[in-house]
Structure formats: C-alpha cells, structure tokens
mmCIF file of C-alpha atoms in Angstrom:
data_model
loop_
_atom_site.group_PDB
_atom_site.id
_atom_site.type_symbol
_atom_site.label_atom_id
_atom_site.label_comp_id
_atom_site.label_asym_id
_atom_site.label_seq_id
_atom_site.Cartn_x
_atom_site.Cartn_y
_atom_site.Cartn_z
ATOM 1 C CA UNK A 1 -16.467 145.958 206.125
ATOM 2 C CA UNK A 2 -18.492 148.182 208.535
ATOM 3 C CA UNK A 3 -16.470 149.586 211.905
ATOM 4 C CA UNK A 4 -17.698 151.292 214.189
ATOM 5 C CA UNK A 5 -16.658 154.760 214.781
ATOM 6 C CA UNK A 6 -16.612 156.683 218.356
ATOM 7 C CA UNK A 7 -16.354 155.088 221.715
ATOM 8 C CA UNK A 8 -16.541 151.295 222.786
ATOM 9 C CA UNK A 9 -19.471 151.266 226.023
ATOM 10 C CA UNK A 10 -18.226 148.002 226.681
ATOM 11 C CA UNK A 11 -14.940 149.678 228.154
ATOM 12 C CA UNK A 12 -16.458 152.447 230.282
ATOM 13 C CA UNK A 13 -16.735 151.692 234.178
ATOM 14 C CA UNK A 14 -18.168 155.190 235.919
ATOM 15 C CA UNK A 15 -20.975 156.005 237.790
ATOM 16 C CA UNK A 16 -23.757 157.895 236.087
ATOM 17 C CA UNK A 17 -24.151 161.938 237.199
ATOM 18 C CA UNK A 18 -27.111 162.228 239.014
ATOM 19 C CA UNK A 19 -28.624 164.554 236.669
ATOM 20 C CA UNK A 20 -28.504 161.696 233.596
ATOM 21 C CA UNK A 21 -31.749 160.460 235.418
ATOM 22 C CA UNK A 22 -34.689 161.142 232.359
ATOM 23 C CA UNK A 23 -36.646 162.509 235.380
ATOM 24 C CA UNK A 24 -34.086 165.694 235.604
ATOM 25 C CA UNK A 25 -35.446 168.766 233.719
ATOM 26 C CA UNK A 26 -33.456 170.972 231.782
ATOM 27 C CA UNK A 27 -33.579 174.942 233.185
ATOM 28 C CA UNK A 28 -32.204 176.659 230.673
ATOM 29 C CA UNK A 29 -28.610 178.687 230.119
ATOM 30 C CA UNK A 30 -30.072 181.831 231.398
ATOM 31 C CA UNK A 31 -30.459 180.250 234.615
ATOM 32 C CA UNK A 32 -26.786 179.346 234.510
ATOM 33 C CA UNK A 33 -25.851 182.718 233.765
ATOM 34 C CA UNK A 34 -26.731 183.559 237.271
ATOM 35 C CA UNK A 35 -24.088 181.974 239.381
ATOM 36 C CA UNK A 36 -21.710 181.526 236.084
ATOM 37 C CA UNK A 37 -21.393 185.191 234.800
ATOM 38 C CA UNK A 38 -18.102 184.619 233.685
ATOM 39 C CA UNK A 39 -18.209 181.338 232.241
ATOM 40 C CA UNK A 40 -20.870 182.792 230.211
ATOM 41 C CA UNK A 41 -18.676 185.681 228.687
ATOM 42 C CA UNK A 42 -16.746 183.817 228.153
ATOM 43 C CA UNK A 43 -19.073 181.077 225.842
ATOM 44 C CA UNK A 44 -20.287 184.044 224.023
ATOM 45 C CA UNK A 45 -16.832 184.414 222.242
ATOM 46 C CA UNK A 46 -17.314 180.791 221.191
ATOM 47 C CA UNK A 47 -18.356 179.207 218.334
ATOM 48 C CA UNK A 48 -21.465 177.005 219.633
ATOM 49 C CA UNK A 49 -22.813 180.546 220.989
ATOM 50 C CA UNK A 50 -23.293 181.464 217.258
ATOM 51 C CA UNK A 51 -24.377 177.856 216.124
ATOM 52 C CA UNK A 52 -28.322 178.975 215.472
ATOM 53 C CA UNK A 53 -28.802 182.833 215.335
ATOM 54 C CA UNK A 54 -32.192 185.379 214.865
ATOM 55 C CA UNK A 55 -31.541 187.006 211.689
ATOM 56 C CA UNK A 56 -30.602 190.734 211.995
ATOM 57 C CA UNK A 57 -30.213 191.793 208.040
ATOM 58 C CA UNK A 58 -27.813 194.679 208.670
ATOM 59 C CA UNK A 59 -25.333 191.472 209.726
ATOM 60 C CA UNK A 60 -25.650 189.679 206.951
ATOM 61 C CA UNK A 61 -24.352 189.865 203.212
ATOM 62 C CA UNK A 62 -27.048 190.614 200.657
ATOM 63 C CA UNK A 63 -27.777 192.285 197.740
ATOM 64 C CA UNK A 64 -26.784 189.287 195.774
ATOM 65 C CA UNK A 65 -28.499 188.319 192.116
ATOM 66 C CA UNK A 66 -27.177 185.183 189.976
ATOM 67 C CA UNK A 67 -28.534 182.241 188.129
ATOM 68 C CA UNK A 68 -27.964 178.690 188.643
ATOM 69 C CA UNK A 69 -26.043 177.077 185.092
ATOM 70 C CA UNK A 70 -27.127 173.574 186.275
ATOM 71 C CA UNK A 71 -30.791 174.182 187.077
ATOM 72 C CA UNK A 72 -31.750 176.910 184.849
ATOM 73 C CA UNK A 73 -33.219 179.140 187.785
ATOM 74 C CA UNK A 74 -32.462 182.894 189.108
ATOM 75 C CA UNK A 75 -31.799 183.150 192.625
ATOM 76 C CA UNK A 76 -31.757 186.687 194.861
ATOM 77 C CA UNK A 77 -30.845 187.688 198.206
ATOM 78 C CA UNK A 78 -32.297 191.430 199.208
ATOM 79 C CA UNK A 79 -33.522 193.099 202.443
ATOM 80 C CA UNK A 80 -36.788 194.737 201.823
ATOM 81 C CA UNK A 81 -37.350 196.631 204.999
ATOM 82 C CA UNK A 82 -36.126 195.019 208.116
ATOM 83 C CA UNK A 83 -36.298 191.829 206.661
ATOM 84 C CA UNK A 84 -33.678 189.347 204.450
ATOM 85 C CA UNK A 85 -35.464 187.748 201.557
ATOM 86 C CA UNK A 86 -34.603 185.017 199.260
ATOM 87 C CA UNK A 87 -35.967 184.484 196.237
ATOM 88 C CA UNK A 88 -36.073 181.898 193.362
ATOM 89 C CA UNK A 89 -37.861 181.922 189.820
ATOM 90 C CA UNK A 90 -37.879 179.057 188.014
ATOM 91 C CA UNK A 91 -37.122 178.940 184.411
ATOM 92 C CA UNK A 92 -38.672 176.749 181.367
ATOM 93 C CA UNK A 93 -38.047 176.870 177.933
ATOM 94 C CA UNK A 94 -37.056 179.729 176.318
ATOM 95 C CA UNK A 95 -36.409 181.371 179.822
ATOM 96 C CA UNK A 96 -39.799 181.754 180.640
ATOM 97 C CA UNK A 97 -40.575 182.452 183.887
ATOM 98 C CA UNK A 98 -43.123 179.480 185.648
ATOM 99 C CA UNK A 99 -42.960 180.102 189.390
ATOM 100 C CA UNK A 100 -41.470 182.773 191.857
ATOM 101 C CA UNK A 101 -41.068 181.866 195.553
ATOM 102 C CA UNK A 102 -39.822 184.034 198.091
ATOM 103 C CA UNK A 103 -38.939 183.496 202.176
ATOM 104 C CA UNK A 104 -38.220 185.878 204.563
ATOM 105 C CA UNK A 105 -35.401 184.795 206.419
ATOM 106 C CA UNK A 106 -35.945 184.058 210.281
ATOM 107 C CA UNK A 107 -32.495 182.316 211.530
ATOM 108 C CA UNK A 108 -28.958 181.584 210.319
ATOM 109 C CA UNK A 109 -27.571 178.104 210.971
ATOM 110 C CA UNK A 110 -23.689 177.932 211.025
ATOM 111 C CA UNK A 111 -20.950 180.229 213.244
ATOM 112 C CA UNK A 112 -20.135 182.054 210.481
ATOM 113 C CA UNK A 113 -16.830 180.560 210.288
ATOM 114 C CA UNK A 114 -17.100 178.415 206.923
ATOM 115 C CA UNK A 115 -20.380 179.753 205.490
ATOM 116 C CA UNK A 116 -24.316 180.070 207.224
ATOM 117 C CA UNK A 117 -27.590 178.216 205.639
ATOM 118 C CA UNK A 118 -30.528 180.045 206.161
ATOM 119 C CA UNK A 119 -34.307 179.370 207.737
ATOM 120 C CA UNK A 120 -37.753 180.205 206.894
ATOM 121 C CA UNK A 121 -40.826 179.454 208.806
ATOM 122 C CA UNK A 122 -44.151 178.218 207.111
ATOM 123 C CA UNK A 123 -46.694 178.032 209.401
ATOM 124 C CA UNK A 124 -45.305 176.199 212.403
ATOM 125 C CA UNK A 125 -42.597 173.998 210.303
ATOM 126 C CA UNK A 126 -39.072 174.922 209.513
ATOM 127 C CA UNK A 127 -37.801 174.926 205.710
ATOM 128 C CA UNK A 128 -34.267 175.446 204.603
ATOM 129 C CA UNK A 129 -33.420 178.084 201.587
ATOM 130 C CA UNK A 130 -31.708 176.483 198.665
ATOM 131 C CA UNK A 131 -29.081 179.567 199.480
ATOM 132 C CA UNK A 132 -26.028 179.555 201.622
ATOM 133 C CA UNK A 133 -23.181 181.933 202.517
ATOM 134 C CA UNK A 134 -19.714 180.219 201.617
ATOM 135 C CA UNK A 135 -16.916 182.613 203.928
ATOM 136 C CA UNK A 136 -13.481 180.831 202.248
ATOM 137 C CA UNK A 137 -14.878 182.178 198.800
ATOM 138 C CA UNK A 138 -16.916 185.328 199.932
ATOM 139 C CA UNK A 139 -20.398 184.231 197.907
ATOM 140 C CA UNK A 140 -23.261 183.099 197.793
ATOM 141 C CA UNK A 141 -24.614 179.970 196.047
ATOM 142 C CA UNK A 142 -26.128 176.878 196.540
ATOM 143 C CA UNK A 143 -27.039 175.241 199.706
ATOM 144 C CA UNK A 144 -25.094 171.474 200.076
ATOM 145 C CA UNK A 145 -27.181 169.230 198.243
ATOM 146 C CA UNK A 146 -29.040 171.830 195.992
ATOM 147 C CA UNK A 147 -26.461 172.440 193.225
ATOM 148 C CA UNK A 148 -28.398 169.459 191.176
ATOM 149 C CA UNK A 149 -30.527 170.184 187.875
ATOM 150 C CA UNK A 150 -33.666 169.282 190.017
ATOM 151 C CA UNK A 151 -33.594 169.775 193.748
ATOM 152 C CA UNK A 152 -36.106 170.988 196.753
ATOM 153 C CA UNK A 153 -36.168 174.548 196.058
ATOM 154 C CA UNK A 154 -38.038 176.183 198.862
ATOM 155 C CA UNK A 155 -40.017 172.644 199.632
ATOM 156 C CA UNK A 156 -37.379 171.169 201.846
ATOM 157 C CA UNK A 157 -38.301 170.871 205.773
ATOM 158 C CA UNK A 158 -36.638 170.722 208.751
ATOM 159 C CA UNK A 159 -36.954 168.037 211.386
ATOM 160 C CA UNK A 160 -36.068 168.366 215.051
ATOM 161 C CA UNK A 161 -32.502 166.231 213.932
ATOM 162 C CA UNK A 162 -31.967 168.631 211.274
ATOM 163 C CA UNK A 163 -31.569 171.157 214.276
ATOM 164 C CA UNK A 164 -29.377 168.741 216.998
ATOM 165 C CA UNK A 165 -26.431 170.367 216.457
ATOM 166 C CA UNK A 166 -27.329 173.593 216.050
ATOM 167 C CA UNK A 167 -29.657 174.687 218.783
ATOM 168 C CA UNK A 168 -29.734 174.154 223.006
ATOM 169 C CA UNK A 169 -33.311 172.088 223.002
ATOM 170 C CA UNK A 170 -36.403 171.518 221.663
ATOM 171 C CA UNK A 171 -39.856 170.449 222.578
ATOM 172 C CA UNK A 172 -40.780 167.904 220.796
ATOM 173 C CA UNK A 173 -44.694 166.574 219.656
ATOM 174 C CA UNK A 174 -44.623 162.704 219.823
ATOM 175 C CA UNK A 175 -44.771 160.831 216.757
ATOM 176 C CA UNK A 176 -43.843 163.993 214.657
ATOM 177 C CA UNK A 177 -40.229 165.031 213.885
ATOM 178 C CA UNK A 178 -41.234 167.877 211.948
ATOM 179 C CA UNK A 179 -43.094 169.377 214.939
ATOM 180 C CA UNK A 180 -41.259 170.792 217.432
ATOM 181 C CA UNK A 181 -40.406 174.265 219.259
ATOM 182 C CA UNK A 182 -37.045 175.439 219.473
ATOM 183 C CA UNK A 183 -36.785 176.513 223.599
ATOM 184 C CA UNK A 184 -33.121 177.367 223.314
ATOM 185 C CA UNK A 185 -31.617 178.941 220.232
ATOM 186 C CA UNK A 186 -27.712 178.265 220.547
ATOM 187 C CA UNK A 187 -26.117 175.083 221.758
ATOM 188 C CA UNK A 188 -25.510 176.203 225.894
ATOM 189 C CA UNK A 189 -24.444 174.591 228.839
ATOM 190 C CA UNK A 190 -26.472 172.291 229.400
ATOM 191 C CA UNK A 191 -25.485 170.067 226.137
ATOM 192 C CA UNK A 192 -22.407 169.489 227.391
ATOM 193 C CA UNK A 193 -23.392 169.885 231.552
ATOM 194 C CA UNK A 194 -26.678 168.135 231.473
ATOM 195 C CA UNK A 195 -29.733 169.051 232.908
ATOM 196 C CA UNK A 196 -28.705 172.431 235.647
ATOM 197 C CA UNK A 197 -32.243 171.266 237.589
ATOM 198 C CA UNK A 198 -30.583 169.293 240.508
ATOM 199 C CA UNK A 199 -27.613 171.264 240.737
ATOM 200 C CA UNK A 200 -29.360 174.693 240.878
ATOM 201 C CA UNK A 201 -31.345 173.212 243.385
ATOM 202 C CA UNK A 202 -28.250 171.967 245.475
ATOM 203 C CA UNK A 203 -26.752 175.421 245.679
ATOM 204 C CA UNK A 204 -30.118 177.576 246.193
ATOM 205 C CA UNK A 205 -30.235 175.396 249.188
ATOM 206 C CA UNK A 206 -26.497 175.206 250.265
ATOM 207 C CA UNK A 207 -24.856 177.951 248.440
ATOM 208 C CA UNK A 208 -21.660 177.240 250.288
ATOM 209 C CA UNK A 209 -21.278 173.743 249.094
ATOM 210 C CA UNK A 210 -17.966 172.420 248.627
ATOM 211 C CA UNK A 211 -16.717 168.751 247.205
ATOM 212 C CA UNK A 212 -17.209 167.212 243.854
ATOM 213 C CA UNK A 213 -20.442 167.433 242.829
ATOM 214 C CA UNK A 214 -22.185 164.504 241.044
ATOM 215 C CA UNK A 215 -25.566 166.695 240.278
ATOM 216 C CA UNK A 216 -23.977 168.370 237.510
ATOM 217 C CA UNK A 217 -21.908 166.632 234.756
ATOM 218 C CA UNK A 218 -18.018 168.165 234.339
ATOM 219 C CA UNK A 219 -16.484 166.529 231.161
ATOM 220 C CA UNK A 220 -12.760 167.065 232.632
ATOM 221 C CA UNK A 221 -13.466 164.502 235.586
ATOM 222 C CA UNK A 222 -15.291 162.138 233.223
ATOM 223 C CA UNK A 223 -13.760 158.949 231.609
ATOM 224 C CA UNK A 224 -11.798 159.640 228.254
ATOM 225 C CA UNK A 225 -14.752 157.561 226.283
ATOM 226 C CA UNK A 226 -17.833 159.728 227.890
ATOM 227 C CA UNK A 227 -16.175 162.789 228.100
ATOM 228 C CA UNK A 228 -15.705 162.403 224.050
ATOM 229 C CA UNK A 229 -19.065 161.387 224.071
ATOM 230 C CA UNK A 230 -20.475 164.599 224.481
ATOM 231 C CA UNK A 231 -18.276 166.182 221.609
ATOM 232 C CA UNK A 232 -19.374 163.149 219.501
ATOM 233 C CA UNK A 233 -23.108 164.413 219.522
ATOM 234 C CA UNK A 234 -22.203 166.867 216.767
ATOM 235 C CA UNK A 235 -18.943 166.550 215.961
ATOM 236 C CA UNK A 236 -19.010 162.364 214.723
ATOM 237 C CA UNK A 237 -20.312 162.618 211.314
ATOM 238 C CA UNK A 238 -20.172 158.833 210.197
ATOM 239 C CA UNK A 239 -21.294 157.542 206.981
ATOM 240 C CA UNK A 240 -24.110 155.910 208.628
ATOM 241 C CA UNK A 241 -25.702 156.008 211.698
ATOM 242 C CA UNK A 242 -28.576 153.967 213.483
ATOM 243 C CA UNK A 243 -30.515 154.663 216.319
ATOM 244 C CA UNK A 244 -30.932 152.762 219.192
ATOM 245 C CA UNK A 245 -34.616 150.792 219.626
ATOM 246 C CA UNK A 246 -37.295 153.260 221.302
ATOM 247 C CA UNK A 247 -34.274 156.116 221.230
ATOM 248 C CA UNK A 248 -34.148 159.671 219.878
ATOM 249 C CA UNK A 249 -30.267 161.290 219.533
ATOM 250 C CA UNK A 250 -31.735 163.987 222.165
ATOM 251 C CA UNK A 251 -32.507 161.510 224.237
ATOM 252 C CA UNK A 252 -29.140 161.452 225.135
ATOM 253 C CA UNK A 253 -27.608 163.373 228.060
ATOM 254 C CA UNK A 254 -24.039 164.346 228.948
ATOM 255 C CA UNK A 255 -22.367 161.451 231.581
ATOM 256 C CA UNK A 256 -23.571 158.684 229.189
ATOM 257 C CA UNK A 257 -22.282 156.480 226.618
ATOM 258 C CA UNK A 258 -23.441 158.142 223.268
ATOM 259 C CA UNK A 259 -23.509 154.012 221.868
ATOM 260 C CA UNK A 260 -26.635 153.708 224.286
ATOM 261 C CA UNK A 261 -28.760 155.920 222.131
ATOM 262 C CA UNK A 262 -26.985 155.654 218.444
ATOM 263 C CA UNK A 263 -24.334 153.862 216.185
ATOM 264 C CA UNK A 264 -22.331 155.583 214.291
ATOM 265 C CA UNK A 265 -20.703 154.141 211.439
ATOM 266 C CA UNK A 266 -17.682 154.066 208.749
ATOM 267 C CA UNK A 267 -17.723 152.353 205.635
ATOM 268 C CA UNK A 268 -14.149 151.268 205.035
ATOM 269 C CA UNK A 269 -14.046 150.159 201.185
ATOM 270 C CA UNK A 270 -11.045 147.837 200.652
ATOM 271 C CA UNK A 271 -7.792 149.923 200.375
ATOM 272 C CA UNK A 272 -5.798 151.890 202.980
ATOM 273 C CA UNK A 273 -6.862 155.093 201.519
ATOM 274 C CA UNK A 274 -7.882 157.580 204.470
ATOM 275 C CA UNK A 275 -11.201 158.897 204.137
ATOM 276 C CA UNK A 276 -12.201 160.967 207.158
ATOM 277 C CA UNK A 277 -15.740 162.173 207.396
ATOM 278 C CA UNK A 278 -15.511 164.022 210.683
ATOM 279 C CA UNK A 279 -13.021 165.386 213.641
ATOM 280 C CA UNK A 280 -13.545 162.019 215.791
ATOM 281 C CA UNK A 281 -11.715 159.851 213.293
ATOM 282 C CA UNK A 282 -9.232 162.522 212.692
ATOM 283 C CA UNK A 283 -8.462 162.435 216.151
ATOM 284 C CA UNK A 284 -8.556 158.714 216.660
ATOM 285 C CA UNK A 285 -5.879 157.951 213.743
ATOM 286 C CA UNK A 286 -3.690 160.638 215.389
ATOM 287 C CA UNK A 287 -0.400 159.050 216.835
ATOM 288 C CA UNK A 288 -1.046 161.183 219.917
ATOM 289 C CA UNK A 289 -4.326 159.431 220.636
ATOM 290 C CA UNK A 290 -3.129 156.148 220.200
ATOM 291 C CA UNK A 291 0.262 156.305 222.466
ATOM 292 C CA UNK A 292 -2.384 158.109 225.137
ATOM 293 C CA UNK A 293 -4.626 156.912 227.559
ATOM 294 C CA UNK A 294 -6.150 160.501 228.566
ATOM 295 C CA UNK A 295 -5.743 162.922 225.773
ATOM 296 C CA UNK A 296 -9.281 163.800 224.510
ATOM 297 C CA UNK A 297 -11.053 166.357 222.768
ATOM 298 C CA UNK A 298 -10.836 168.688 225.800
ATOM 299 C CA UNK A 299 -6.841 168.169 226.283
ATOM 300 C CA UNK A 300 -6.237 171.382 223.181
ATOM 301 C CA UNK A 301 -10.189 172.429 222.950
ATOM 302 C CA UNK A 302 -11.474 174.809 226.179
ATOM 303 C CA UNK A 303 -15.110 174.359 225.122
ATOM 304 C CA UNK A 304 -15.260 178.315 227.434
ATOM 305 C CA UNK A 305 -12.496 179.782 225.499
ATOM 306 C CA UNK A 306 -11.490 179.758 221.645
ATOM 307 C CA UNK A 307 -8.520 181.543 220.980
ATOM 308 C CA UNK A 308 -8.250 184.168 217.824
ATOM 309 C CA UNK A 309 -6.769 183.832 215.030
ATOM 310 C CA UNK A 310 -3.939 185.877 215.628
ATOM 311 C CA UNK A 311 -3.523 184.368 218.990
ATOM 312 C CA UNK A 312 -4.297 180.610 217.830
ATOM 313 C CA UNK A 313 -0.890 178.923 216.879
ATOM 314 C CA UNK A 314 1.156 180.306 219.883
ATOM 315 C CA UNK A 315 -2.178 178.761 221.918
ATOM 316 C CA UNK A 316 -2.011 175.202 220.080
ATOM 317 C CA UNK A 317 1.536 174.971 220.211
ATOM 318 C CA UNK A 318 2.021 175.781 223.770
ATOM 319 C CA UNK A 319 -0.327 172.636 224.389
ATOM 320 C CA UNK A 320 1.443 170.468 222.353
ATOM 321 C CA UNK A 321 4.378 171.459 224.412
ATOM 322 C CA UNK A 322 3.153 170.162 227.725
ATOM 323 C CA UNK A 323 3.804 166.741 226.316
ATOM 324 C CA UNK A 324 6.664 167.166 224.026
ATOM 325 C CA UNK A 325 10.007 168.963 223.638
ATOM 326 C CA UNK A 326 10.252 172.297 221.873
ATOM 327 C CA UNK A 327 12.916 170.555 219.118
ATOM 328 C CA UNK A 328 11.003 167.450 218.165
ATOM 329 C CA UNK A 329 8.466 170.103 216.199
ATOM 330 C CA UNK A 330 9.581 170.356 212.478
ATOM 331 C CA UNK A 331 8.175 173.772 212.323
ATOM 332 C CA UNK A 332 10.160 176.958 213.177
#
C-alpha cells in the first residue's frame, strides 16, 4: 500500500501571507541582515548557515590516498596551491592505468556534522566528486551511491533539485534543470520567511509599524500543518515523491501547503516493521505528536539557535519539561 507522508491540505483553513503571491520577489538574506543583525548571528551558529559552503582548503581534511577494493580504482584528495583536488585513475587489467581525472574543488555540500560531498564546476554545470568526508568515522571514501564496481566517476551532474536543500535560491533557465545559477549559497531566511520584498518595503516606508504582519511569513503563528511544511521541504525524505502538474519543488513558498507543489510518499510493505526514511515520520509516530494538537517541528527546534553539544541535553530536556513532570523521565 502507498500512504502518504507529510501534511493533509485538505485540513488546513488559513489565509495565505501576502508575500506567497508568485509576483513577490525574493531580496536576498543580506538585505535581512540590515534590520535583523541579531537574528543573523545568531543563524550563523546554525546548521543551514553551513548547508552549501566556498571551499577554503586550509578547512578541509586532505592529504588522503586509497584505492577502491570494489571498483579497482585509486582515489586522492591533495591541495596543490590554494586549491583542493580530487583525483581518480582508473585501473584495467593487470593494474594498468587507462584514465586519470582530476577536479578542483569549488563548494562543500553538507554542515559538516555527519560528513560533506564535494563540487566541481565544468563549464557552467555542476558535477559531484565520487569522494565524501564521513565525520562519525574520520575518512574519506566513497560518495553515497558510488561504492559500486561501476559508477559515475567524475561524469555525474548536478541539477537545480540536486541543490534544494542545500542552497538559498537559484535562477533557473526554462526547460533545463541542469542550468541554473546559484544566487544564494546557504539556505537563509527567506526559505523559511518567504520572499523579504513586501515586507522590506512595509518598514522602509513605516519603520515604526506595529501589529502582526501578514507581508512576511512567521512559522510560529502558522497552522501546525504549514508551519511543518516549510521543514518538510528538506527534511521529508519519502521513498517516492511526485510533483505536482506544471510545478517545480522551488516553486513552493513558505505559508503554503507543501501537497500543492509535491507528494511525498512511503511505501509500507506488509508487516509492522518501522522503516523511517526521514525526521517527518519520526516525528509523526511519536506519542507526543499524536496526543498533540500543536507540537511541531518548531516546539524543541529554534530554527535561530542550535544549542552545543555540551549544552544540548540540559536544552532538550528542559523542553520536554514544559509538558511533562520531571519523574515520569526514565533517565537520571
């Protein structure tokens, strides 16, 4: 049977944020900065500030030399100047060497947190290296999907979805989704905020507004179901997805039902066994969510404010406190 995973449209009643109008341009996050200095200090110790990155190769592991066992080929990480290179040779019989490739490195993809994948630029299109950087056990070795006898190599491109959750926007070329130019490196406010146009406007003409204000989107005063639907645009990895006719995933904007532009879906193959592709599902089989009618993603994440690590379980535990009683946790 096929269900479908994320939020029901059909139970949302809320009137659209002005700036979900297609006509409303996006400005940017520097612009933000302006009025939101310390909002934006406060992203920068996130993880979506770190989601795309410009290579700098004095921040990143190298020196690295192995060979793959299931393909037969030698891979190498090195800097050579002020630049991070990968490299692959590819082996044939008798370990003869039939091709060498080599890409210098322009971005990182990934906070940094479970590993990076890395990006080359060839000509005006995007290309993934078969390498990535795995942080849990402090190596490097094949990129997901790569550790196969025959795979990609240097030969596999990047389309503008490849990129959704990793940078703040793109300009796409109609009819091409391998030609594009990224505007915004890191995911910023305005993927969760929608388009600032209208609401910079508003306040360069009335700085001393006061009042909700419907130009800009606030996930904490939106319904449970859209307010999810903005951590859904990355964070719901279904098994299968489909878009909607005549849509494009960045065709949708904060304030709207994410089912408007995509379905997401989970393949549920005949026994109770739980098999969770992404956060969304973990959070919708939680007992919390069910026996809740507000709870949401935002309840224990401050998209402006990630605790660390030392800091983190006195953090999550003090939320989880606001609800229930200090005894009925099992932990010490």
């Amino acid at each position: 049977a096929i269900i479908l995973c994320g939020m029901h449209a059909a139970s949302v009643v809320a009137e659209d944020p002005l700036n979900a109008d297609p006509a409303v341009k996006y400005i940017g996050s520097q612009a933000c900065v302006r009025c939101h200095q310390d909002e934006h200090q406060r992203y920068l110790d996130t993880k979506h500030s770190k989601s795309m990155e410009r290579v700098d190769p004095i921040n990143e592991v190298a020196a690295a030399s192995f060979r793959h066992a299931v393909s037969g080929n030698d891979y190498e990480v090195l800097r050579r100047g002020d630049d991070l290179v990968h490299r692959e040779v590819i082996r044939g019989v008798d370990d003869a060497e039939l091709a060498t490739t080599e890409r210098r490195i322009v971005n990182t993809i990934g906070s940094g947190t479970h590993g990076k994948s890395y990006v080359y630029q060839d000509g005006e299109f995007f290309g993934q290296s078969p390498l990535s950087w795995y942080e849990e056990s402090n190596r490097w070795f094949m990129s997901p999907g790569y550790d196969l006898p025959y795979h990609p190599g240097f030969g596999r491109k990047l389309s503008s979805e490849c990129f959704f959750c990793h940078v703040g926007s793109i300009d796409r070329r109609s009819g091409n989704p391998n030609d594009f130019t990224i505007l915004e490196e890191t995911v910023g406010c305005e993927r969760c905020h929608g388009p600032g146009e209208l609401h910079a406007a508003k306040y360069r003409d009335n700085p001393d507004a006061v009042g909700v204000d419907n130009t800009i989107v606030n996930p904490a005063r939106l319904s449970r179901e859209l307010s999810e639907a903005i951590c859904q645009q990355c964070h719901l990895q279904a098994a299968g997805k489909a878009l909607m006719a005549e849509k494009d995933e960045w065709d949708y904007r904060p304030g709207l039902p994410l089912t408007d532009f995509r379905i997401d879906y989970q393949y549920r193959l005949g026994d109770d066994t739980m098999r969770v592709v992404g956060h969304v599902e973990q959070l919708h089989m939680s007992e919390c969510y069910k026996q809740s009618e507000s709870l949401s993603c935002v309840t224990c994440h401050d998209p402006h404010d990630t605790p660390s690590a030392e800091a983190a379980t006195a953090h999550y535990r003090s939320i989880c406190l606001n609800c229930h009683d200090d005894d009925a946790c099992g932990e010490s």
